[in-house]
Amino acid sequence: MAAYQVLARKWRPKTFADLVGQQHVVKALQNALDKGRLHHAYLLTGTRGVGKTTIARILAKSLNCENAQHGEPCGQCQSCRDIDAGRFVDLLEIDAASNTGIDNIREVLENAQYAPTAGKYKVYIIDEVHMLSKSAFNAMLKTLEEPPEHVKFILATTDPHKVPITVLSRCLQFVLRNLTPQQVADHLTHVLKTEKIVYEPAALALLGRAAQGSMRDALSLLDQTIAMGSGSVKETDVRDMIGAVDKRYLYELLTFLMEQDGTQLMQKAQEMAGNAVGFDSALNDLAMLLQRLALLKTVPGAVAADDPERERLTQLANYFSDEQIQLYYQCVIHGKQDLPLAPDEYAGFVMTLLRMLAFAPFAAKNTPQHGTIEGTQLHNPPPETQKKTPEPDGNIKSSLHTPNTDNSAAEPLPESTPAEVQAAFEVAEPPHEAFPKPQESSLHPESAADNVPWDTDTGDSNHADDTAEPAAQTEEAQPESAPLEVQAAFEAAEPPHETFPEMHESSLHPESAADNVPWDTDTGDLNHADNTAEPAVPTEGTLPENAPAEVQAAFELPPLRAENWVAIVRQLGQLPEISAAQMALAHMAWVDLQPSVLTLAVDRANTTRHTVKPAYVARIAQTLSQHYQSSLHIELVDWEDGRGWETPAMYETRRQNERRAEAVSLMQADSAVQKLQQLFGARWMESSVRLLSDSAS
């Protein structure tokens, strides 16, 4: 019985054509050999198993081949056969790891002066050259710089940083790259087909990733898999051998995250722990799965049509938005970084899952998907069968919304149980933004109008009498000792804050309140509303009867005019369908509005081609057309300096700078600050100023 030869040796390439990858090195060497432009010293660098020694041997054959064609050795001449057999006298391979001393190098240098015996060149291959001692490097410098014409040095190392710069400067350096998992899997497929061994494609994909760019490692793992599978290569054997995570676990984890089912999520983590799954590998594979989902949603053609997982990936991608996938990916990456710091791997893995569960996007929690993912028994029921959010108790509504008709002190609000207040909070909670906190005066009707940045006359949208007083003046006086639950209910009904100018005392009077709002209340013909109608914004301290109506009212847009563009962009950002395009909108400046054509200028200096996508622009145009009931097309033009254009992002930056400058001037003029400066010789640090809106965020 013939001795078995391992696959890594049996399938070692013998010509440049047999090499997998490294085309940038092969092309340079072949052209140099073909044109006769040969260097006297070559340095090959790269990680283990990428082909450094193999390329060095092929280059030695090409240098001494009697019938070389275009730099390719023939493999048939005596020199080629001797080199393949390891008995070519003019080829000397030195392992620098075991021959590190100066005496070994001196012996090589003394032998180099003699002419070759059997070939054209004497070739010295020094592997792991970085292991040589400093004295050995110094001894070979002169010969390495001006060797005899018949001598060629080929140095190989996995750590070029340890090679002295004086040696590097005397060599022609080539950096060999790691092979991609696909290249490794394709070569393994070729090997198995030639060897006539049964295999599963999914198993080769796992081996390709486990090899980490090394073809020698891949062939060694393949040998081990064949032995484990008794002559076949199966996916289950490969997973058991390399400790890979079963994809079923990953799909089920994402399904439970989609359903916001923490109980099932923890049970699945315990099952993985019971099956001795490596959680570091689990996070790796989960990050890879999320990356492929993001790639499939953004660039569908990047995932091959014949990919065995494409159908399952497509089904899973339909359940998640782009924002969810990006958020989950970041959670997994940070969880992997924190894993060594966790008490144990299981605790770190569970905390990562809980972070993904807690930090799910707001839209994902309120608009759950439903369906079944192939390969699992998990089902997300339609919305009508899911648990609904309880309606707030009637006594809370009445206690928060009943006006004080005789202007006398109101009775304290009845205490609400935490569950009731929590229900009210979930119904009326607006989208979070970075805005100032409400002042205490907002609890008192006589001063509430000074603090709200909108007109409290709700107009026809609230079905109120045209002569009615602003809603802020009809609120009951809230005692200072009101329970925390009631205070939370007040804050729950607060509409989204924005950075608007402070209101003057004139806002207390209905006839002048409309002058202070930062948008034009004349809605014009685009939204077919009464010219005197105010935006339907709920007043502070009142809880709307249902959240969707409140949100719908909050999306009433001001007239489509240049002076309203910033306010329009702010409100559009609250729409779920515009959330992905919000960054693009922030960097678009108003240019002109013609019938059916809205011209915007894009600030390319602060955007990328991925930020302003045609799909985003079309979505914005569609949303504006729906709100203004007029067919609109958006035309983008390039930015021109000196035109006076200002994007919403520029406006916000300018307003922040103005407010910061005003705050600094007020602080500098403050007598207490001046006294501190005089007493302690203090120096003013303007960079330490933080606005209230900044601290709130």
Tab-separated table of C-alpha atoms in Angstrom, residues 385-631:
chain	number	residue	atom	x	y	z
A	385	THR	CA	-53.975	38.922	17.493
A	386	GLN	CA	-51.132	40.547	19.373
A	387	LYS	CA	-51.451	42.097	22.786
A	388	LYS	CA	-52.758	45.616	22.469
A	389	THR	CA	-51.638	48.574	24.537
A	390	PRO	CA	-54.293	49.298	27.194
A	391	GLU	CA	-56.222	52.515	26.829
A	392	PRO	CA	-55.624	55.105	29.549
A	393	ASP	CA	-58.168	55.206	32.323
A	394	GLY	CA	-60.980	57.685	31.934
A	395	ASN	CA	-60.310	59.449	35.220
A	396	ILE	CA	-56.817	60.336	34.000
A	397	LYS	CA	-58.187	61.963	30.848
A	398	SER	CA	-60.758	63.951	32.715
A	399	SER	CA	-58.386	65.068	35.440
A	400	LEU	CA	-55.864	66.274	32.914
A	401	HIS	CA	-58.225	67.899	30.457
A	402	THR	CA	-61.056	69.469	32.502
A	403	PRO	CA	-60.854	73.283	32.277
A	404	ASN	CA	-61.199	75.488	35.343
A	405	THR	CA	-64.226	77.612	34.494
A	406	ASP	CA	-64.298	79.844	37.596
A	407	ASN	CA	-60.517	80.572	37.559
A	408	SER	CA	-60.297	79.389	41.176
A	409	ALA	CA	-57.649	77.079	42.543
A	410	ALA	CA	-58.199	73.571	41.219
A	411	GLU	CA	-58.406	70.541	43.430
A	412	PRO	CA	-55.380	68.245	43.406
A	413	LEU	CA	-55.410	65.694	40.643
A	414	PRO	CA	-56.371	62.175	41.761
A	415	GLU	CA	-53.479	59.839	42.226
A	416	SER	CA	-52.964	57.395	39.368
A	417	THR	CA	-51.497	54.010	39.715
A	418	PRO	CA	-48.147	53.452	37.975
A	419	ALA	CA	-49.771	51.062	35.515
A	420	GLU	CA	-52.315	53.657	34.456
A	421	VAL	CA	-49.740	56.347	34.008
A	422	GLN	CA	-47.534	53.942	32.086
A	423	ALA	CA	-50.437	53.196	29.737
A	424	ALA	CA	-51.055	56.893	29.232
A	425	PHE	CA	-47.371	57.445	28.583
A	426	GLU	CA	-47.231	54.737	25.897
A	427	VAL	CA	-50.244	56.191	24.130
A	428	ALA	CA	-49.128	59.781	23.960
A	429	GLU	CA	-45.341	59.587	23.978
A	430	PRO	CA	-43.988	61.701	21.113
A	431	PRO	CA	-40.750	61.005	19.242
A	432	HIS	CA	-37.706	61.878	21.368
A	433	GLU	CA	-35.577	64.784	20.269
A	434	ALA	CA	-32.965	66.968	21.898
A	435	PHE	CA	-35.054	69.861	23.272
A	436	PRO	CA	-35.119	71.921	26.481
A	437	LYS	CA	-37.034	70.554	29.464
A	438	PRO	CA	-40.309	72.300	30.358
A	439	GLN	CA	-40.128	74.948	33.093
A	440	GLU	CA	-42.069	74.669	36.320
A	441	SER	CA	-44.194	77.590	35.247
A	442	SER	CA	-45.822	75.337	32.659
A	443	LEU	CA	-47.938	73.895	35.475
A	444	HIS	CA	-49.586	77.271	36.112
A	445	PRO	CA	-52.077	78.560	33.583
A	446	GLU	CA	-51.175	82.204	34.106
A	447	SER	CA	-47.570	81.636	32.911
A	448	ALA	CA	-47.782	78.546	30.713
A	449	ALA	CA	-48.134	80.505	27.486
A	450	ASP	CA	-44.768	82.172	28.054
A	451	ASN	CA	-42.926	78.877	27.774
A	452	VAL	CA	-44.591	76.973	24.922
A	453	PRO	CA	-42.992	77.579	21.476
A	454	TRP	CA	-46.302	77.342	19.576
A	455	ASP	CA	-49.673	79.033	19.348
A	456	THR	CA	-52.022	77.446	21.871
A	457	ASP	CA	-55.095	78.298	19.812
A	458	THR	CA	-55.815	74.903	18.278
A	459	GLY	CA	-58.372	76.270	15.852
A	460	ASP	CA	-60.703	74.090	13.840
A	461	SER	CA	-58.504	71.025	14.141
A	462	ASN	CA	-59.679	70.630	17.763
A	463	HIS	CA	-63.341	71.509	16.973
A	464	ALA	CA	-63.100	74.374	19.476
A	465	ASP	CA	-65.012	77.671	19.440
A	466	ASP	CA	-63.236	80.414	17.471
A	467	THR	CA	-63.582	82.767	20.431
A	468	ALA	CA	-62.207	80.303	22.968
A	469	GLU	CA	-59.219	81.267	25.076
A	470	PRO	CA	-55.893	79.499	24.386
A	471	ALA	CA	-55.831	76.044	25.884
A	472	ALA	CA	-52.903	76.869	28.127
A	473	GLN	CA	-55.032	79.436	29.977
A	474	THR	CA	-57.856	76.971	30.689
A	475	GLU	CA	-55.708	74.361	32.400
A	476	GLU	CA	-56.184	73.650	36.047
A	477	ALA	CA	-53.546	74.897	38.432
A	478	GLN	CA	-51.291	72.017	39.346
A	479	PRO	CA	-50.201	71.976	43.029
A	480	GLU	CA	-46.505	71.730	43.711
A	481	SER	CA	-47.012	68.463	45.613
A	482	ALA	CA	-48.610	66.660	42.665
A	483	PRO	CA	-47.670	62.958	42.553
A	484	LEU	CA	-44.785	61.924	40.313
A	485	GLU	CA	-47.149	59.719	38.298
A	486	VAL	CA	-49.287	62.723	37.391
A	487	GLN	CA	-46.211	64.759	36.498
A	488	ALA	CA	-45.159	61.900	34.164
A	489	ALA	CA	-48.600	62.001	32.555
A	490	PHE	CA	-48.186	65.752	31.931
A	491	GLU	CA	-44.828	65.191	30.324
A	492	ALA	CA	-46.224	62.324	28.260
A	493	ALA	CA	-48.623	64.642	26.483
A	494	GLU	CA	-45.940	67.200	25.706
A	495	PRO	CA	-45.493	67.627	21.945
A	496	PRO	CA	-42.102	67.330	20.252
A	497	HIS	CA	-39.747	70.170	21.253
A	498	GLU	CA	-37.844	72.070	18.631
A	499	THR	CA	-35.352	74.882	18.662
A	500	PHE	CA	-37.582	77.928	18.197
A	501	PRO	CA	-37.128	81.562	19.313
A	502	GLU	CA	-38.390	82.398	22.817
A	503	MET	CA	-41.970	83.626	23.058
A	504	HIS	CA	-42.787	87.158	24.208
A	505	GLU	CA	-45.542	88.240	26.540
A	506	SER	CA	-47.717	89.000	23.554
A	507	SER	CA	-48.215	85.241	23.139
A	508	LEU	CA	-50.678	85.425	26.036
A	509	HIS	CA	-53.143	87.238	23.815
A	510	PRO	CA	-54.923	85.277	21.111
A	511	GLU	CA	-54.960	88.192	18.705
A	512	SER	CA	-51.164	88.435	18.658
A	513	ALA	CA	-50.115	84.838	19.300
A	514	ALA	CA	-50.014	83.921	15.631
A	515	ASP	CA	-47.324	86.550	15.019
A	516	ASN	CA	-44.822	84.638	17.131
A	517	VAL	CA	-44.987	81.135	15.655
A	518	PRO	CA	-41.959	80.251	13.473
A	519	TRP	CA	-44.046	79.312	10.443
A	520	ASP	CA	-46.636	80.962	8.248
A	521	THR	CA	-50.130	80.023	9.413
A	522	ASP	CA	-51.491	80.796	5.952
A	523	THR	CA	-51.651	77.281	4.540
A	524	GLY	CA	-52.490	78.509	1.053
A	525	ASP	CA	-53.971	76.447	-1.738
A	526	LEU	CA	-51.552	73.567	-1.488
A	527	ASN	CA	-53.186	71.987	1.567
A	528	HIS	CA	-56.713	73.442	0.980
A	529	ALA	CA	-57.073	74.697	4.569
A	530	ASP	CA	-58.594	77.821	6.012
A	531	ASN	CA	-56.141	80.716	5.954
A	532	THR	CA	-56.733	81.356	9.635
A	533	ALA	CA	-56.283	77.747	10.782
A	534	GLU	CA	-53.429	77.064	13.175
A	535	PRO	CA	-51.319	73.885	13.110
A	536	ALA	CA	-53.052	71.162	15.073
A	537	VAL	CA	-50.601	70.864	17.969
A	538	PRO	CA	-51.911	69.589	21.301
A	539	THR	CA	-51.592	72.046	24.161
A	540	GLU	CA	-49.307	71.338	27.075
A	541	GLY	CA	-50.891	69.567	30.001
A	542	THR	CA	-53.602	67.836	27.951
A	543	LEU	CA	-53.601	64.216	26.961
A	544	PRO	CA	-55.118	63.450	23.533
A	545	GLU	CA	-57.680	60.713	23.424
A	546	ASN	CA	-55.690	58.695	20.934
A	547	ALA	CA	-52.065	58.943	19.869
A	548	PRO	CA	-52.518	58.436	16.097
A	549	ALA	CA	-54.734	61.511	15.863
A	550	GLU	CA	-52.133	63.551	17.705
A	551	VAL	CA	-49.326	62.332	15.460
A	552	GLN	CA	-51.406	63.018	12.368
A	553	ALA	CA	-52.111	66.543	13.547
A	554	ALA	CA	-48.426	67.119	14.250
A	555	PHE	CA	-47.599	66.380	10.608
A	556	GLU	CA	-49.595	69.307	9.238
A	557	LEU	CA	-46.978	71.104	7.179
A	558	PRO	CA	-46.670	74.884	6.758
A	559	PRO	CA	-46.989	76.375	3.253
A	560	LEU	CA	-44.348	75.263	0.783
A	561	ARG	CA	-42.244	78.409	0.761
A	562	ALA	CA	-38.563	79.204	1.107
A	563	GLU	CA	-38.956	80.760	4.559
A	564	ASN	CA	-40.740	77.621	5.809
A	565	TRP	CA	-38.225	75.092	4.464
A	566	VAL	CA	-36.505	74.474	7.817
A	567	ALA	CA	-39.832	73.910	9.600
A	568	ILE	CA	-40.987	71.576	6.787
A	569	VAL	CA	-37.813	69.475	7.044
A	570	ARG	CA	-38.185	69.228	10.827
A	571	GLN	CA	-41.706	67.891	10.608
A	572	LEU	CA	-40.944	65.563	7.700
A	573	GLY	CA	-38.242	63.976	9.842
A	574	GLN	CA	-40.955	62.646	12.176
A	575	LEU	CA	-42.518	60.547	9.430
A	576	PRO	CA	-41.385	56.889	9.431
A	577	GLU	CA	-41.140	56.813	5.650
A	578	ILE	CA	-38.755	59.773	5.663
A	579	SER	CA	-36.509	58.605	8.519
A	580	ALA	CA	-33.919	57.079	6.173
A	581	ALA	CA	-33.869	60.219	3.996
A	582	GLN	CA	-33.691	62.653	6.930
A	583	MET	CA	-29.939	63.131	6.608
A	584	ALA	CA	-30.278	63.894	2.915
A	585	LEU	CA	-33.013	66.459	3.628
A	586	ALA	CA	-30.868	68.194	6.235
A	587	HIS	CA	-28.265	69.001	3.567
A	588	MET	CA	-30.654	70.256	0.869
A	589	ALA	CA	-31.181	73.995	0.502
A	590	TRP	CA	-34.225	75.666	-1.057
A	591	VAL	CA	-33.464	77.156	-4.480
A	592	ASP	CA	-36.707	77.686	-6.375
A	593	LEU	CA	-40.288	76.455	-6.733
A	594	GLN	CA	-41.913	76.344	-10.138
A	595	PRO	CA	-45.211	74.644	-11.010
A	596	SER	CA	-44.699	70.976	-10.160
A	597	VAL	CA	-40.887	71.370	-9.827
A	598	LEU	CA	-39.074	71.997	-6.538
A	599	THR	CA	-35.392	72.824	-7.042
A	600	LEU	CA	-33.004	71.990	-4.178
A	601	ALA	CA	-29.237	72.411	-3.891
A	602	VAL	CA	-27.247	69.596	-2.304
A	603	ASP	CA	-24.339	70.419	-0.004
A	604	ARG	CA	-21.964	67.777	-1.374
A	605	ALA	CA	-19.215	68.763	1.057
A	606	ASN	CA	-21.195	67.228	3.939
A	607	THR	CA	-22.843	64.315	2.116
A	608	THR	CA	-21.831	61.202	0.215
A	609	ARG	CA	-23.346	59.454	-2.755
A	610	HIS	CA	-24.863	56.948	-0.334
A	611	THR	CA	-26.628	59.732	1.596
A	612	VAL	CA	-28.490	61.279	-1.354
A	613	LYS	CA	-29.925	58.299	-3.175
A	614	PRO	CA	-32.448	58.582	-6.025
A	615	ALA	CA	-34.808	56.419	-3.972
A	616	TYR	CA	-34.648	58.911	-1.101
A	617	VAL	CA	-35.330	61.860	-3.392
A	618	ALA	CA	-38.319	60.078	-4.929
A	619	ARG	CA	-39.678	59.246	-1.469
A	620	ILE	CA	-39.389	62.882	-0.385
A	621	ALA	CA	-41.153	64.087	-3.526
A	622	GLN	CA	-43.941	61.547	-3.048
A	623	THR	CA	-44.454	62.576	0.586
A	624	LEU	CA	-44.571	66.281	-0.265
A	625	SER	CA	-47.010	65.605	-3.093
A	626	GLN	CA	-49.317	63.699	-0.750
A	627	HIS	CA	-49.269	66.372	1.945
A	628	TYR	CA	-49.747	69.311	-0.407
A	629	GLN	CA	-52.038	67.396	-2.790
A	630	SER	CA	-50.061	68.609	-5.754
A	631	SER	CA	-47.789	66.612	-8.034
